[in-house]
PDB file of C-alpha atoms and ligand atoms in Angstrom:
ATOM      1  CA  MET A1256     154.775 123.680 115.914  1.00  0.00           C
ATOM      2  CA  HIS A1257     156.051 123.331 112.377  1.00  0.00           C
ATOM      3  CA  ILE A1258     153.728 121.290 110.149  1.00  0.00           C
ATOM      4  CA  GLU A1259     154.611 119.908 106.726  1.00  0.00           C
ATOM      5  CA  THR A1260     151.698 118.448 104.774  1.00  0.00           C
ATOM      6  CA  LEU A1261     152.501 115.747 102.237  1.00  0.00           C
ATOM      7  CA  PRO A1262     149.444 114.714 100.246  1.00  0.00           C
ATOM      8  CA  VAL A1263     150.763 111.272  99.292  1.00  0.00           C
ATOM      9  CA  LYS A1264     149.111 109.300  96.514  1.00  0.00           C
ATOM     10  CA  VAL A1265     147.661 106.126  97.936  1.00  0.00           C
ATOM     11  CA  ALA A1266     148.405 103.019  95.892  1.00  0.00           C
ATOM     12  CA  GLY A1267     149.595 105.123  93.016  1.00  0.00           C
ATOM     13  CA  ASP A1268     146.043 106.296  92.404  1.00  0.00           C
ATOM     14  CA  PRO A1269     146.264 109.902  91.152  1.00  0.00           C
ATOM     15  CA  PHE A1270     142.779 110.649  92.471  1.00  0.00           C
ATOM     16  CA  PHE A1271     143.206 109.380  96.003  1.00  0.00           C
ATOM     17  CA  THR A1272     145.566 111.064  98.417  1.00  0.00           C
ATOM     18  CA  VAL A1273     146.027 110.939 102.149  1.00  0.00           C
ATOM     19  CA  ASN A1274     147.630 113.710 104.179  1.00  0.00           C
ATOM     20  CA  CYS A1275     150.840 112.543 105.768  1.00  0.00           C
ATOM     21  CA  TYR A1276     151.906 115.202 108.262  1.00  0.00           C
ATOM     22  CA  LEU A1277     155.499 115.687 109.351  1.00  0.00           C
ATOM     23  CA  ILE A1278     155.537 117.722 112.532  1.00  0.00           C
ATOM     24  CA  SER A1279     158.373 119.211 114.535  1.00  0.00           C
ATOM     25  CA  ALA A1280     158.862 121.792 117.261  1.00  0.00           C
ATOM     26  CA  THR A1281     160.306 124.382 114.850  1.00  0.00           C
ATOM     27  CA  ALA A1282     161.326 124.527 111.191  1.00  0.00           C
ATOM     28  CA  ALA A1283     164.941 124.176 112.327  1.00  0.00           C
ATOM     29  CA  SER A1284     164.299 121.143 114.513  1.00  0.00           C
ATOM     30  CA  ASP A1285     166.212 117.968 113.768  1.00  0.00           C
ATOM     31  CA  CYS A1286     163.533 115.667 115.089  1.00  0.00           C
ATOM     32  CA  VAL A1287     160.249 114.930 113.310  1.00  0.00           C
ATOM     33  CA  VAL A1288     157.108 112.890 113.926  1.00  0.00           C
ATOM     34  CA  ALA A1289     155.048 111.439 111.047  1.00  0.00           C
ATOM     35  CA  ILE A1290     151.275 111.121 111.215  1.00  0.00           C
ATOM     36  CA  ASP A1291     149.553 108.683 108.814  1.00  0.00           C
ATOM     37  CA  PRO A1292     152.225 107.808 106.252  1.00  0.00           C
ATOM     38  CA  GLY A1293     149.736 106.259 103.811  1.00  0.00           C
ATOM     39  CA  ASP A1294     152.057 105.443 100.944  1.00  0.00           C
ATOM     40  CA  GLN A1295     154.997 106.745  98.907  1.00  0.00           C
ATOM     41  CA  ALA A1296     157.649 106.047 101.540  1.00  0.00           C
ATOM     42  CA  GLU A1297     160.296 107.415  99.175  1.00  0.00           C
ATOM     43  CA  VAL A1298     158.572 110.812  99.019  1.00  0.00           C
ATOM     44  CA  ILE A1299     158.272 110.952 102.810  1.00  0.00           C
ATOM     45  CA  LEU A1300     161.892 109.906 103.362  1.00  0.00           C
ATOM     46  CA  LYS A1301     163.068 112.539 100.893  1.00  0.00           C
ATOM     47  CA  GLN A1302     161.148 115.198 102.787  1.00  0.00           C
ATOM     48  CA  ILE A1303     162.559 114.036 106.142  1.00  0.00           C
ATOM     49  CA  ALA A1304     166.033 114.212 104.573  1.00  0.00           C
ATOM     50  CA  THR A1305     168.754 114.213 107.250  1.00  0.00           C
ATOM     51  CA  ARG A1306     166.368 114.742 110.160  1.00  0.00           C
ATOM     52  CA  THR A1307     165.523 111.992 112.634  1.00  0.00           C
ATOM     53  CA  LEU A1308     162.107 110.383 112.383  1.00  0.00           C
ATOM     54  CA  ALA A1309     161.422 109.698 116.047  1.00  0.00           C
ATOM     55  CA  ALA A1310     157.906 108.328 115.783  1.00  0.00           C
ATOM     56  CA  ILE A1311     155.010 107.421 113.538  1.00  0.00           C
ATOM     57  CA  ILE A1312     151.490 107.877 114.864  1.00  0.00           C
ATOM     58  CA  LEU A1313     148.483 106.350 113.115  1.00  0.00           C
ATOM     59  CA  THR A1314     145.126 108.061 113.601  1.00  0.00           C
ATOM     60  CA  HIS A1315     143.590 104.683 112.735  1.00  0.00           C
ATOM     61  CA  GLY A1316     144.317 101.436 110.931  1.00  0.00           C
ATOM     62  CA  HIS A1317     142.705 101.809 107.516  1.00  0.00           C
ATOM     63  CA  TYR A1318     144.953 100.750 104.655  1.00  0.00           C
ATOM     64  CA  ASP A1319     145.144 104.254 103.173  1.00  0.00           C
ATOM     65  CA  HIS A1320     146.888 105.601 106.293  1.00  0.00           C
ATOM     66  CA  LEU A1321     149.603 103.019 106.833  1.00  0.00           C
ATOM     67  CA  GLY A1322     151.005 101.835 103.483  1.00  0.00           C
ATOM     68  CA  ALA A1323     154.460 103.373 104.062  1.00  0.00           C
ATOM     69  CA  VAL A1324     154.845 102.443 107.748  1.00  0.00           C
ATOM     70  CA  THR A1325     156.938  99.325 107.281  1.00  0.00           C
ATOM     71  CA  GLU A1326     159.393 100.979 104.925  1.00  0.00           C
ATOM     72  CA  LEU A1327     159.735 104.004 107.199  1.00  0.00           C
ATOM     73  CA  VAL A1328     160.298 101.886 110.305  1.00  0.00           C
ATOM     74  CA  GLU A1329     162.897  99.821 108.481  1.00  0.00           C
ATOM     75  CA  ALA A1330     164.659 102.887 107.118  1.00  0.00           C
ATOM     76  CA  THR A1331     164.643 104.944 110.322  1.00  0.00           C
ATOM     77  CA  GLY A1332     163.887 102.742 113.339  1.00  0.00           C
ATOM     78  CA  ALA A1333     161.020 105.062 114.281  1.00  0.00           C
ATOM     79  CA  LYS A1334     158.592 103.890 116.966  1.00  0.00           C
ATOM     80  CA  LEU A1335     155.018 103.228 115.875  1.00  0.00           C
ATOM     81  CA  TYR A1336     152.048 104.394 117.976  1.00  0.00           C
ATOM     82  CA  ILE A1337     148.396 103.382 117.637  1.00  0.00           C
ATOM     83  CA  HIS A1338     145.369 103.441 119.902  1.00  0.00           C
ATOM     84  CA  GLN A1339     144.957 100.249 121.899  1.00  0.00           C
ATOM     85  CA  ASP A1340     141.485  99.598 120.440  1.00  0.00           C
ATOM     86  CA  GLU A1341     142.854  99.816 116.896  1.00  0.00           C
ATOM     87  CA  VAL A1342     145.371  96.965 116.998  1.00  0.00           C
ATOM     88  CA  ALA A1343     143.135  94.536 115.067  1.00  0.00           C
ATOM     89  CA  ASN A1344     142.255  97.185 112.477  1.00  0.00           C
ATOM     90  CA  VAL A1345     145.920  97.959 111.895  1.00  0.00           C
ATOM     91  CA  GLU A1346     146.553  94.276 111.256  1.00  0.00           C
ATOM     92  CA  GLU A1347     143.641  94.242 108.808  1.00  0.00           C
ATOM     93  CA  GLY A1348     145.052  97.366 107.193  1.00  0.00           C
ATOM     94  CA  TYR A1349     148.371  95.639 106.586  1.00  0.00           C
ATOM     95  CA  GLU A1350     146.532  92.630 105.231  1.00  0.00           C
ATOM     96  CA  ALA A1351     144.668  94.889 102.781  1.00  0.00           C
ATOM     97  CA  VAL A1352     147.950  96.415 101.656  1.00  0.00           C
ATOM     98  CA  ARG A1353     149.534  92.980 101.347  1.00  0.00           C
ATOM     99  CA  LYS A1354     146.695  91.607  99.284  1.00  0.00           C
ATOM    100  CA  GLY A1355     146.917  94.646  97.095  1.00  0.00           C
ATOM    101  CA  PHE A1356     143.325  95.645  97.690  1.00  0.00           C
ATOM    102  CA  PHE A1357     141.642  96.471  94.415  1.00  0.00           C
ATOM    103  CA  ARG A1358     143.236  99.882  94.055  1.00  0.00           C
ATOM    104  CA  PHE A1359     146.784  98.797  94.566  1.00  0.00           C
ATOM    105  CA  LEU A1360     147.624  98.803  90.898  1.00  0.00           C
ATOM    106  CA  LYS A1361     151.254  99.691  91.388  1.00  0.00           C
ATOM    107  CA  PHE A1362     151.841  96.466  93.274  1.00  0.00           C
ATOM    108  CA  VAL A1363     150.829  94.204  90.419  1.00  0.00           C
ATOM    109  CA  ASN A1364     153.859  92.157  89.586  1.00  0.00           C
ATOM    110  CA  PRO A1365     153.745  91.760  85.779  1.00  0.00           C
ATOM    111  CA  GLU A1366     155.659  88.464  85.939  1.00  0.00           C
ATOM    112  CA  THR A1367     153.301  86.722  88.300  1.00  0.00           C
ATOM    113  CA  ASN A1368     150.281  88.956  87.756  1.00  0.00           C
ATOM    114  CA  SER A1369     149.867  88.997  91.521  1.00  0.00           C
ATOM    115  CA  TYR A1370     149.398  91.903  93.877  1.00  0.00           C
ATOM    116  CA  ASP A1371     152.388  91.310  96.021  1.00  0.00           C
ATOM    117  CA  ASN A1372     154.025  94.165  97.864  1.00  0.00           C
ATOM    118  CA  PRO A1373     156.721  92.468  99.937  1.00  0.00           C
ATOM    119  CA  ALA A1374     157.689  95.598 101.870  1.00  0.00           C
ATOM    120  CA  ALA A1375     154.137  96.157 103.027  1.00  0.00           C
ATOM    121  CA  THR A1376     153.609  92.489 103.831  1.00  0.00           C
ATOM    122  CA  ARG A1377     155.777  92.631 106.894  1.00  0.00           C
ATOM    123  CA  ALA A1378     154.183  94.372 109.819  1.00  0.00           C
ATOM    124  CA  PRO A1379     156.851  96.532 111.481  1.00  0.00           C
ATOM    125  CA  GLY A1380     156.789  94.749 114.801  1.00  0.00           C
ATOM    126  CA  VAL A1381     154.851  95.624 117.883  1.00  0.00           C
ATOM    127  CA  ALA A1382     153.404  99.099 118.118  1.00  0.00           C
ATOM    128  CA  GLU A1383     153.210 101.169 121.275  1.00  0.00           C
ATOM    129  CA  THR A1384     149.568 101.434 122.215  1.00  0.00           C
ATOM    130  CA  LEU A1385     147.926 104.662 123.309  1.00  0.00           C
ATOM    131  CA  THR A1386     144.988 105.393 125.596  1.00  0.00           C
ATOM    132  CA  GLU A1387     142.556 108.263 126.059  1.00  0.00           C
ATOM    133  CA  GLY A1388     144.056 111.334 127.669  1.00  0.00           C
ATOM    134  CA  GLU A1389     147.664 110.248 127.374  1.00  0.00           C
ATOM    135  CA  LEU A1390     150.179 113.023 126.738  1.00  0.00           C
ATOM    136  CA  LEU A1391     152.757 112.088 124.122  1.00  0.00           C
ATOM    137  CA  GLU A1392     155.953 114.099 124.403  1.00  0.00           C
ATOM    138  CA  LEU A1393     158.034 113.653 121.269  1.00  0.00           C
ATOM    139  CA  CYS A1394     160.618 115.912 119.610  1.00  0.00           C
ATOM    140  CA  GLY A1395     159.706 118.729 122.006  1.00  0.00           C
ATOM    141  CA  LEU A1396     156.047 118.458 120.989  1.00  0.00           C
ATOM    142  CA  LYS A1397     153.153 117.814 123.342  1.00  0.00           C
ATOM    143  CA  LEU A1398     150.301 115.838 121.812  1.00  0.00           C
ATOM    144  CA  ARG A1399     147.252 114.852 123.811  1.00  0.00           C
ATOM    145  CA  VAL A1400     145.625 111.594 122.700  1.00  0.00           C
ATOM    146  CA  MET A1401     141.868 111.884 122.261  1.00  0.00           C
ATOM    147  CA  HIS A1402     140.134 108.559 121.693  1.00  0.00           C
ATOM    148  CA  THR A1403     137.508 109.493 119.090  1.00  0.00           C
ATOM    149  CA  PRO A1404     135.660 106.344 117.967  1.00  0.00           C
ATOM    150  CA  GLY A1405     133.031 106.488 115.242  1.00  0.00           C
ATOM    151  CA  HIS A1406     134.973 106.157 111.981  1.00  0.00           C
ATOM    152  CA  SER A1407     136.691 103.138 113.491  1.00  0.00           C
ATOM    153  CA  LYS A1408     136.773 101.659 116.959  1.00  0.00           C
ATOM    154  CA  GLY A1409     140.188 102.955 117.916  1.00  0.00           C
ATOM    155  CA  SER A1410     140.347 106.164 115.886  1.00  0.00           C
ATOM    156  CA  LEU A1411     142.237 108.907 117.654  1.00  0.00           C
ATOM    157  CA  CYS A1412     142.770 112.620 117.285  1.00  0.00           C
ATOM    158  CA  LEU A1413     145.963 114.320 118.424  1.00  0.00           C
ATOM    159  CA  TYR A1414     145.402 117.618 120.153  1.00  0.00           C
ATOM    160  CA  ALA A1415     148.116 120.191 120.782  1.00  0.00           C
ATOM    161  CA  SER A1416     146.238 122.552 123.085  1.00  0.00           C
ATOM    162  CA  ASP A1417     149.031 125.135 123.446  1.00  0.00           C
ATOM    163  CA  GLU A1418     149.220 125.501 119.692  1.00  0.00           C
ATOM    164  CA  GLY A1419     145.495 125.150 118.988  1.00  0.00           C
ATOM    165  CA  VAL A1420     146.050 122.297 116.539  1.00  0.00           C
ATOM    166  CA  LEU A1421     144.063 119.089 116.072  1.00  0.00           C
ATOM    167  CA  PHE A1422     145.070 116.191 113.812  1.00  0.00           C
ATOM    168  CA  SER A1423     141.702 114.585 113.161  1.00  0.00           C
ATOM    169  CA  GLY A1424     142.408 111.585 110.917  1.00  0.00           C
ATOM    170  CA  ASP A1425     139.189 110.464 109.235  1.00  0.00           C
ATOM    171  CA  THR A1426     137.035 111.606 112.152  1.00  0.00           C
ATOM    172  CA  LEU A1427     136.491 115.215 111.055  1.00  0.00           C
ATOM    173  CA  PHE A1428     136.993 116.780 107.630  1.00  0.00           C
ATOM    174  CA  LYS A1429     136.266 120.218 106.231  1.00  0.00           C
ATOM    175  CA  GLY A1430     132.462 120.224 106.014  1.00  0.00           C
ATOM    176  CA  THR A1431     131.791 116.651 107.042  1.00  0.00           C
ATOM    177  CA  CYS A1432     132.761 113.760 109.270  1.00  0.00           C
ATOM    178  CA  GLY A1433     134.222 110.380 108.371  1.00  0.00           C
ATOM    179  CA  ARG A1434     132.182 107.402 107.206  1.00  0.00           C
ATOM    180  CA  THR A1435     130.832 105.144 109.916  1.00  0.00           C
ATOM    181  CA  ASP A1436     130.299 102.059 107.714  1.00  0.00           C
ATOM    182  CA  LEU A1437     133.942 100.951 107.676  1.00  0.00           C
ATOM    183  CA  GLY A1438     134.035  99.360 111.105  1.00  0.00           C
ATOM    184  CA  GLY A1439     132.733 102.407 112.960  1.00  0.00           C
ATOM    185  CA  SER A1440     129.516 103.403 114.649  1.00  0.00           C
ATOM    186  CA  PRO A1441     127.125 106.339 113.997  1.00  0.00           C
ATOM    187  CA  ALA A1442     126.285 106.583 117.713  1.00  0.00           C
ATOM    188  CA  GLN A1443     129.947 106.798 118.674  1.00  0.00           C
ATOM    189  CA  MET A1444     130.578 109.340 115.904  1.00  0.00           C
ATOM    190  CA  HIS A1445     127.766 111.467 117.287  1.00  0.00           C
ATOM    191  CA  ASP A1446     129.349 111.482 120.749  1.00  0.00           C
ATOM    192  CA  THR A1447     132.810 112.104 119.316  1.00  0.00           C
ATOM    193  CA  LEU A1448     131.631 115.114 117.286  1.00  0.00           C
ATOM    194  CA  ALA A1449     129.866 116.530 120.355  1.00  0.00           C
ATOM    195  CA  ARG A1450     133.186 116.273 122.166  1.00  0.00           C
ATOM    196  CA  LEU A1451     135.166 117.921 119.361  1.00  0.00           C
ATOM    197  CA  ALA A1452     132.577 120.714 119.324  1.00  0.00           C
ATOM    198  CA  THR A1453     133.775 121.708 122.810  1.00  0.00           C
ATOM    199  CA  LEU A1454     137.311 122.491 121.635  1.00  0.00           C
ATOM    200  CA  PRO A1455     138.173 126.185 121.243  1.00  0.00           C
ATOM    201  CA  PRO A1456     136.705 127.518 117.949  1.00  0.00           C
ATOM    202  CA  ARG A1457     140.107 128.807 116.828  1.00  0.00           C
ATOM    203  CA  THR A1458     141.522 125.256 116.832  1.00  0.00           C
ATOM    204  CA  VAL A1459     142.945 124.467 113.392  1.00  0.00           C
ATOM    205  CA  VAL A1460     141.963 121.002 112.186  1.00  0.00           C
ATOM    206  CA  TYR A1461     144.335 118.949 110.019  1.00  0.00           C
ATOM    207  CA  PRO A1462     142.334 116.029 108.594  1.00  0.00           C
ATOM    208  CA  GLY A1463     143.440 112.770 106.996  1.00  0.00           C
ATOM    209  CA  HIS A1464     142.193 113.864 103.583  1.00  0.00           C
ATOM    210  CA  GLU A1465     141.682 117.203 101.837  1.00  0.00           C
ATOM    211  CA  GLY A1466     142.261 120.638 103.342  1.00  0.00           C
ATOM    212  CA  THR A1467     142.351 122.160 106.791  1.00  0.00           C
ATOM    213  CA  THR A1468     139.488 123.777 108.644  1.00  0.00           C
ATOM    214  CA  THR A1469     138.799 125.125 112.130  1.00  0.00           C
ATOM    215  CA  ILE A1470     136.453 123.982 114.865  1.00  0.00           C
ATOM    216  CA  GLY A1471     134.722 127.400 114.622  1.00  0.00           C
ATOM    217  CA  GLU A1472     134.106 126.966 110.881  1.00  0.00           C
ATOM    218  CA  GLU A1473     132.710 123.486 111.462  1.00  0.00           C
ATOM    219  CA  LEU A1474     130.495 124.710 114.306  1.00  0.00           C
ATOM    220  CA  GLN A1475     128.967 127.214 111.880  1.00  0.00           C
ATOM    221  CA  ARG A1476     128.291 124.385 109.434  1.00  0.00           C
ATOM    222  CA  GLY A1477     126.562 122.440 112.187  1.00  0.00           C
ATOM    223  CA  LEU A1478     129.301 120.121 113.349  1.00  0.00           C
ATOM    224  CA  SER A1479     127.086 118.130 115.713  1.00  0.00           C
ATOM    225  CA  GLU A1480     124.606 117.391 112.890  1.00  0.00           C
ATOM    226  CA  TYR A1481     127.107 115.713 110.555  1.00  0.00           C
TER     227      TYR A1481
HETATM  228 ZN1   ZN B2827     139.687 105.694 107.438  1.00  0.00          ZN
HETATM  229 ZN1   ZN B2828     141.383 107.680 105.101  1.00  0.00          ZN
END
């Protein structure tokens, strides 16, 4: 698997970035999948260049992971995938982007002094919904859907077992887990982390924010106690 990490600035805030991952079978592959395109659609499109964006997968529906989805879908026709339990959160995420949220400084229209971002206002149509255990085969990649609630109800991780790669969204970070006070549940997070702890220690974890880690490194830090 070839992984390109784009730390896109969310809402033009220089201090807040989300990792948008572009993944493909090989560096020479013409077909790419985007995970969590949080913002800066123009940066993501430039990186995709002449390749085909076949799909966009959201690890969950928080506003910082989906700000560029509409523009990408409109520009490329890519299919959007989310977990079935996350549909309502994705709608809320779009609503947060539309309203500008408080961070969305770049969307302030100086003429009206309103936070309108017309591109983000339109949800990109119906998403394909995913369920636990499903195997997504896209662009020659095989991604197993793990339903990992805790940070949000329908948070998912994408696990490529052959490659030993896990895209963990806001469920697991280097040295900590995601917050559970944004629509999640501490009890579910506990169970989810116990499940992730059973993955092979060499598994490389690509989180929604900050740098990569491995399951082994996190086990040493006490993964189940986060
Ligand atoms: Zn989140
Ligand atoms: Zn996030």
